[in-house]
XYZ file of C-alpha atoms in Angstrom:
478
model
C 2.625 -31.077 -1.229
C 3.018 -29.004 -4.345
C 1.370 -25.691 -5.233
C -1.383 -27.459 -7.211
C -2.280 -29.463 -4.124
C -2.584 -26.263 -2.126
C -5.262 -25.150 -4.570
C -7.164 -28.422 -4.322
C -7.086 -29.224 -0.592
C -9.136 -27.182 1.829
C -7.834 -26.433 5.252
C -9.477 -28.136 8.218
C -10.705 -25.227 10.310
C -9.482 -25.085 13.875
C -11.005 -21.779 15.020
C -9.433 -20.251 18.047
C -7.692 -23.500 18.926
C -5.547 -23.189 22.046
C -1.830 -23.644 21.224
C 1.304 -22.974 23.163
C 3.187 -22.263 19.974
C 3.405 -18.609 19.017
C 2.132 -18.124 15.475
C 4.375 -17.801 12.438
C 3.839 -14.719 10.272
C 4.059 -14.600 6.473
C 3.448 -11.133 5.004
C 3.145 -11.489 1.212
C 3.412 -7.964 -0.098
C 2.341 -7.037 -3.653
C 3.918 -4.013 -5.363
C 1.596 -1.319 -6.840
C -1.831 -2.969 -6.970
C -5.260 -1.540 -6.229
C -7.876 -3.560 -4.278
C -10.357 -3.606 -7.138
C -8.757 -6.207 -9.371
C -9.124 -9.533 -7.587
C -12.127 -11.871 -7.610
C -13.138 -11.462 -3.963
C -13.631 -7.761 -4.667
C -15.778 -8.489 -7.687
C -13.268 -8.463 -10.566
C -13.449 -11.349 -13.080
C -10.501 -10.385 -15.312
C -8.111 -13.031 -14.067
C -8.375 -16.104 -11.859
C -6.695 -15.721 -8.438
C -7.408 -19.063 -6.684
C -4.794 -18.643 -3.954
C -5.885 -15.188 -2.928
C -9.466 -16.405 -3.179
C -8.739 -19.218 -0.727
C -6.992 -16.881 1.702
C -10.018 -14.602 1.564
C -12.527 -17.449 1.760
C -10.889 -19.206 4.712
C -9.724 -16.058 6.373
C -10.906 -12.483 6.787
C -11.318 -10.206 3.804
C -11.107 -6.471 4.486
C -13.157 -4.223 2.216
C -11.931 -0.855 3.504
C -8.191 -1.262 3.949
C -5.962 1.702 3.183
C -2.230 2.291 3.069
C -0.747 5.066 5.135
C 0.753 6.741 2.043
C 0.440 5.912 -1.655
C 4.174 5.720 -2.143
C 6.388 2.651 -1.737
C 8.869 3.503 0.926
C 6.639 5.681 3.142
C 3.897 3.034 3.070
C 6.430 0.368 4.096
C 7.939 2.566 6.780
C 4.511 3.078 8.249
C 3.780 -0.666 8.265
C 7.141 -1.526 9.854
C 6.787 1.049 12.609
C 3.011 0.987 13.077
C 2.913 4.756 12.746
C 1.660 7.436 10.357
C 4.163 8.872 7.976
C 4.035 12.368 9.464
C 5.501 10.884 12.661
C 8.517 9.373 10.923
C 10.456 12.448 9.799
C 12.437 11.539 6.621
C 10.702 8.177 6.643
C 7.700 10.001 5.167
C 9.479 10.510 1.848
C 10.220 8.182 -1.065
C 14.006 7.559 -1.375
C 14.376 8.703 2.190
C 15.513 6.822 5.285
C 13.890 5.417 8.407
C 15.870 6.632 11.467
C 16.893 3.828 13.786
C 15.221 5.497 16.751
C 11.882 4.289 15.336
C 11.440 0.642 16.416
C 10.211 -1.797 13.747
C 8.207 -4.952 14.381
C 10.744 -7.430 12.782
C 13.435 -6.272 15.251
C 11.028 -6.571 18.198
C 9.946 -10.074 17.139
C 13.533 -11.130 16.617
C 14.451 -9.928 20.096
C 11.638 -12.099 21.467
C 12.902 -15.241 19.781
C 11.467 -15.112 16.270
C 13.424 -16.109 13.136
C 12.977 -13.097 10.822
C 13.850 -12.234 7.241
C 12.687 -10.979 3.873
C 13.179 -11.395 0.183
C 12.561 -9.100 -2.752
C 11.514 -5.558 -1.975
C 11.763 -4.709 1.705
C 11.772 -1.159 2.957
C 12.505 0.511 -0.361
C 13.387 2.537 -2.269
C 15.354 4.142 0.525
C 18.788 4.224 2.197
C 19.503 1.744 5.001
C 22.901 3.368 5.639
C 21.399 6.807 6.118
C 18.895 5.318 8.590
C 21.678 4.287 10.922
C 20.596 0.677 10.707
C 22.893 -2.310 10.073
C 20.345 -3.883 7.677
C 17.041 -3.297 5.960
C 14.287 -2.679 8.547
C 12.407 -5.682 7.150
C 15.178 -7.939 8.450
C 18.041 -9.944 6.968
C 17.738 -10.719 3.255
C 17.205 -14.209 1.844
C 17.166 -15.429 -1.714
C 13.868 -17.276 -1.293
C 11.260 -18.362 1.192
C 12.557 -21.927 0.870
C 16.066 -20.792 1.906
C 14.578 -18.915 4.862
C 12.643 -21.983 6.039
C 15.669 -24.287 5.500
C 17.880 -22.106 7.674
C 15.348 -21.614 10.442
C 16.494 -23.059 13.758
C 14.273 -25.941 14.753
C 11.294 -24.981 16.872
C 11.573 -21.207 16.421
C 8.532 -19.270 15.196
C 9.221 -17.133 12.151
C 8.228 -13.823 10.572
C 8.885 -13.435 6.873
C 8.323 -10.459 4.562
C 7.864 -11.415 0.910
C 8.323 -8.315 -1.239
C 6.803 -8.858 -4.678
C 8.943 -6.789 -7.049
C 7.357 -4.354 -9.517
C 8.961 -4.170 -12.973
C 8.067 -1.461 -15.451
C 6.709 -3.146 -18.594
C 6.720 -0.154 -20.940
C 7.627 -1.308 -24.413
C 7.528 -5.005 -23.513
C 5.540 -7.566 -25.556
C 1.903 -7.910 -24.543
C 0.918 -11.215 -22.975
C -2.851 -11.786 -23.041
C -2.718 -15.243 -21.433
C -5.479 -15.706 -18.852
C -6.564 -12.069 -18.978
C -10.211 -11.401 -19.840
C -9.905 -7.686 -20.335
C -13.435 -7.425 -21.705
C -14.666 -7.942 -18.079
C -12.769 -4.913 -16.726
C -14.569 -1.861 -15.482
C -12.402 1.058 -16.595
C -12.306 3.831 -13.979
C -13.871 7.124 -15.070
C -10.525 8.954 -14.887
C -8.903 6.823 -17.646
C -9.660 6.880 -21.388
C -10.515 3.679 -23.110
C -7.795 3.269 -25.731
C -5.224 0.790 -27.002
C -2.555 2.318 -24.726
C -4.706 1.645 -21.658
C -5.414 -1.893 -22.792
C -1.668 -2.560 -23.201
C -0.953 -1.271 -19.725
C -3.717 -3.304 -18.189
C -2.492 -6.508 -19.890
C 0.929 -5.876 -18.325
C -0.680 -5.018 -14.967
C -2.751 -8.203 -14.761
C 0.238 -10.329 -15.762
C 2.115 -8.825 -12.826
C -0.838 -9.664 -10.613
C -0.801 -13.240 -11.936
C 2.913 -13.437 -11.031
C 2.109 -12.351 -7.496
C -0.590 -15.012 -7.308
C 1.958 -17.640 -8.397
C 4.317 -16.461 -5.642
C 1.547 -16.793 -3.100
C 0.887 -20.336 -4.290
C 4.564 -21.340 -3.923
C 4.862 -20.003 -0.398
C 1.533 -21.392 0.809
C 2.548 -24.828 -0.581
C 5.864 -24.539 1.249
C 4.034 -23.872 4.478
C 1.731 -26.794 3.925
C 4.670 -29.155 3.254
C 6.269 -27.979 6.522
C 3.046 -28.508 8.428
C 2.964 -24.794 9.393
C 0.165 -23.443 7.243
C -2.580 -23.359 9.923
C -0.403 -21.830 12.599
C 0.772 -19.071 10.301
C -0.776 -15.623 10.053
C -0.812 -15.384 6.271
C -1.334 -11.817 5.071
C -1.869 -10.946 1.451
C -1.800 -7.208 0.771
C -0.397 -4.503 -1.474
C 1.702 -1.473 -0.523
C -0.047 1.253 -2.448
C -2.409 1.754 -5.363
C -1.893 1.030 -9.026
C 0.671 2.763 -11.207
C -1.674 4.581 -13.597
C -2.485 8.290 -13.891
C -4.505 9.376 -10.826
C -3.575 6.127 -9.059
C -0.620 6.305 -6.722
C 0.858 8.615 -5.352
C -2.521 10.336 -5.074
C -4.863 10.094 -2.097
C -7.804 9.014 -4.230
C -9.421 5.624 -4.001
C -7.148 3.942 -6.540
C -4.131 5.332 -4.785
C -4.748 4.298 -1.183
C -7.378 1.592 -1.020
C -5.699 -1.797 -0.643
C -6.330 -5.486 -1.054
C -6.036 -7.188 2.339
C -6.884 -10.736 3.346
C -5.650 -12.552 6.458
C -5.833 -16.266 7.057
C -4.958 -17.702 10.499
C -7.037 -20.796 11.369
C -5.517 -21.152 14.876
C -6.340 -17.597 15.840
C -8.915 -15.964 13.581
C -12.390 -17.076 12.685
C -12.445 -17.244 8.896
C -15.111 -17.030 6.243
C -15.864 -13.402 7.125
C -15.702 -9.977 5.489
C -14.939 -6.815 7.473
C -16.161 -3.354 6.456
C -14.383 -1.404 9.209
C -11.758 1.094 8.056
C -8.325 -0.312 8.714
C -4.843 0.762 7.706
C -1.776 -1.306 6.844
C 0.195 0.082 9.772
C -2.318 -1.755 11.981
C -0.422 -4.952 11.048
C 2.563 -4.066 13.235
C 0.722 -4.064 16.570
C -1.330 -7.044 15.325
C 1.763 -9.167 14.775
C 3.291 -8.099 18.079
C 0.140 -8.726 20.069
C -0.376 -12.122 18.439
C 3.189 -13.040 19.357
C 2.825 -11.826 22.942
C 5.333 -9.052 22.465
C 4.639 -5.638 24.141
C 3.570 -2.976 21.677
C 5.698 0.208 21.913
C 3.771 3.239 23.087
C 4.799 5.203 19.975
C 2.911 2.836 17.696
C -0.283 4.759 17.116
C -1.731 2.144 14.780
C -4.380 -0.201 16.238
C -4.211 -3.979 16.433
C -6.515 -5.905 14.137
C -6.881 -8.804 16.623
C -10.316 -7.736 17.863
C -11.533 -7.817 14.264
C -9.795 -11.102 13.519
C -11.185 -12.876 16.582
C -14.697 -11.510 16.233
C -17.534 -13.782 15.142
C -19.154 -11.010 13.131
C -18.970 -9.710 9.566
C -19.698 -6.239 8.294
C -18.939 -3.225 10.491
C -17.652 -4.414 13.830
C -15.904 -1.598 15.723
C -17.820 1.726 15.718
C -14.561 3.610 16.263
C -13.227 2.360 12.947
C -15.368 4.690 10.874
C -12.683 6.446 8.861
C -9.087 6.258 7.582
C -6.606 9.109 7.348
C -3.828 9.001 4.761
C -1.006 11.315 3.698
C 1.616 12.128 1.148
C 4.821 14.111 1.138
C 7.637 14.006 -1.394
C 7.322 11.133 -3.922
C 9.702 11.339 -6.871
C 12.060 14.268 -7.435
C 9.603 15.703 -9.940
C 9.827 19.452 -9.344
C 12.527 21.922 -10.220
C 12.826 23.147 -6.614
C 13.000 19.531 -5.299
C 9.774 19.923 -3.349
C 7.005 17.430 -2.794
C 3.239 17.737 -2.984
C 1.944 17.614 0.605
C -1.571 16.194 1.024
C -3.702 14.687 3.702
C -7.052 12.908 3.246
C -9.794 11.339 5.284
C -12.075 8.627 3.890
C -15.391 7.815 5.564
C -18.288 5.636 4.453
C -19.675 8.460 2.368
C -16.918 10.934 1.658
C -13.317 11.338 0.603
C -11.927 14.692 1.658
C -8.508 15.731 0.389
C -6.481 18.709 1.694
C -3.742 20.030 -0.658
C -1.342 22.164 1.360
C 0.449 23.631 -1.629
C -2.122 23.931 -4.388
C 0.136 26.278 -6.412
C 2.411 23.282 -7.126
C 1.812 20.702 -9.816
C 0.521 17.501 -8.176
C 2.012 15.239 -10.869
C 5.324 17.125 -11.046
C 6.453 20.107 -13.040
C 5.499 20.131 -16.724
C 8.894 21.500 -17.740
C 11.123 19.399 -15.523
C 12.000 15.854 -16.602
C 12.408 13.240 -13.895
C 15.428 11.014 -14.455
C 13.360 7.908 -15.287
C 9.751 9.044 -15.494
C 10.024 12.129 -17.714
C 7.890 15.250 -17.256
C 5.164 15.086 -14.685
C 7.512 12.708 -12.944
C 5.222 11.714 -10.077
C 3.306 9.617 -12.600
C 5.124 6.456 -13.565
C 5.928 6.103 -17.246
C 3.380 3.942 -19.023
C 1.556 3.918 -22.329
C -1.545 5.574 -20.828
C 0.436 8.485 -19.361
C 2.017 9.331 -22.697
C -1.228 8.792 -24.586
C -3.020 11.293 -22.389
C -0.069 13.716 -22.473
C 0.444 13.555 -26.268
C -3.293 13.970 -26.961
C -3.953 16.658 -24.330
C -5.276 19.124 -26.927
C -7.899 16.659 -28.112
C -11.261 17.765 -26.582
C -12.121 14.150 -25.865
C -8.883 13.541 -23.972
C -8.515 16.969 -22.319
C -10.707 16.014 -19.302
C -8.477 13.034 -18.533
C -5.395 15.283 -18.806
C -6.919 17.774 -16.346
C -7.735 15.043 -13.852
C -4.240 13.604 -13.935
C -1.912 16.561 -14.547
C -3.589 19.834 -13.790
C -3.251 21.902 -10.566
C -5.837 21.174 -7.868
C -7.677 23.340 -5.336
C -6.808 23.432 -1.715
C -9.797 21.283 -0.818
C -11.420 18.376 -2.618
C -14.566 16.559 -1.543
C -15.996 13.447 -3.242
C -19.277 11.794 -2.527
C -18.069 8.206 -2.954
C -21.514 6.689 -3.063
C -22.297 8.674 -6.169
C -18.782 9.053 -7.461
C -16.667 5.979 -6.582
C -13.878 7.006 -8.927
C -13.432 10.452 -7.364
C -13.751 12.603 -10.435
C -16.425 15.184 -9.377
C -15.126 17.554 -6.738
C -18.159 18.930 -4.827
C -16.147 21.013 -2.357
C -17.598 24.170 -3.944
C -21.218 22.935 -4.005
C -23.268 24.743 -1.324
C -25.348 21.592 -0.786
C -22.262 19.978 0.663
C -21.042 22.976 2.732
C -22.050 21.620 6.145
C -20.521 18.192 5.475
C -17.396 19.773 4.108
C -16.875 21.853 7.247
C -17.524 18.838 9.484
C -15.182 16.464 7.723
C -12.456 19.128 7.404
C -12.611 19.710 11.172
C -12.514 15.958 11.776
C -9.330 15.648 9.705
C -7.675 18.593 11.471
C -8.483 17.180 14.864
C -7.020 13.759 13.989
C -3.836 15.236 12.538
C -3.229 17.462 15.535
C -3.881 14.569 17.922
C -1.384 12.391 16.065
C 1.296 15.100 15.956
C 1.327 16.078 12.283
C 3.638 19.094 11.756
C 1.374 20.234 8.922
C -1.240 21.045 11.600
C 0.687 21.507 14.841
C 2.919 24.388 13.778
C 6.132 22.428 14.113
C 8.528 22.615 11.132
C 7.460 20.442 8.217
C 10.858 19.544 6.819
C 10.057 16.922 4.196
C 11.227 19.084 1.293
C 14.596 19.501 3.052
C 15.441 15.888 3.657
C 18.045 14.185 1.375
C 16.857 12.243 -1.679
C 18.845 9.009 -1.669
C 18.143 7.671 -5.146
C 21.391 6.417 -6.691
C 20.787 8.222 -9.970
C 20.201 11.489 -8.107
C 23.280 11.126 -5.906
C 25.462 10.252 -8.899
C 24.176 13.226 -10.834
C 24.854 15.547 -7.876
C 28.391 14.232 -7.554
C 29.024 14.798 -11.307
C 27.857 18.410 -10.995
C 30.240 19.011 -8.103
C 33.266 17.935 -10.181
């Protein structure tokens, strides 16, 4: 059956069917996409029939968040089922994930699973510095088809598909299939030609991810494995626009997440509980009958997947806590911008531990590939805002993206879904601010965050393993 057939044929539901076979796992990971830009979440800019089907026949999560809005830390948290502040240098971009932290692909492999990945695994980071013989996502394959062809007969599999982000700055604009007139522009971005160019590129990348989903789903259907596969479609962190990733605002941490598994999860439902991508690790292990390591502080999603209900299911899942340490090498002293945040149904509270630093990177220090303010990826919109920062109409956007921030930020997300009006200093919110701040502190202490326990917070000291940085350091030593 080809990919077109997958779009036409509906799956015969077999809810909670008893099977001796352990489920396969296909984790299809998108690179740098926010939740807001697919049809099941209310966006009509492009057609996404494959993601739509996964959401329609599976479970769609409305309040999924990454652990960190930065590629490698987010992926490290997913692989280990832990928060980034528990992973030492694994909490940094271009860091490493020490081998003493178990990862779910290894545990599944030890239990008999055929494992592998293609594209972007745990990255950008150093596998060698981690003390691991391979990428934590598993052995690398050139394609999903190769992985399936080499699978030993009868073995369940776990595959990580890493959709690969490519910077499109300066590339020709392709408007095919993109109805940009239907886009709601977030309040922190200026409506301009530069933004439209970036969004055309962004949606073409999203269409490419959709095509990859279609190819893999069709391959599963041809193999007769589609309905016994936990098919997960998700992104690693928010979109690559100013005030998107690596910030702890909504467009930095809130993720697309849909899970289809007819033999184990009752589909056709939406879940409003707050979940985090690291929850996938114990979910996969539990579904496979593999013991979950005690150090995995994430929580399995199986109770939500097997529930008959929609909406808010588990009262304990009423918030999500996220964090950030060093992203790019964007400051002259090689430091990061440490942050923690808690998102509830009404509020987003952000704690900036070093408010004297520039959150987007130093204005007078050029990152090797991203330029000044190097924690913001280079794109037309970044340079439009930067080059027009003295224009009174553009200045507010510049302040939101580039300016220093106070130690505390509080956003009433029901009134301010784009997180642009900080009400932390408003006396009407004083009681709620104190309550949610205490809630965040208690959670961080309970989960062992050095930023709150008094243990050394060493993220600024850990090596930065980007090849360009290492090569530059070697040249300076000569």
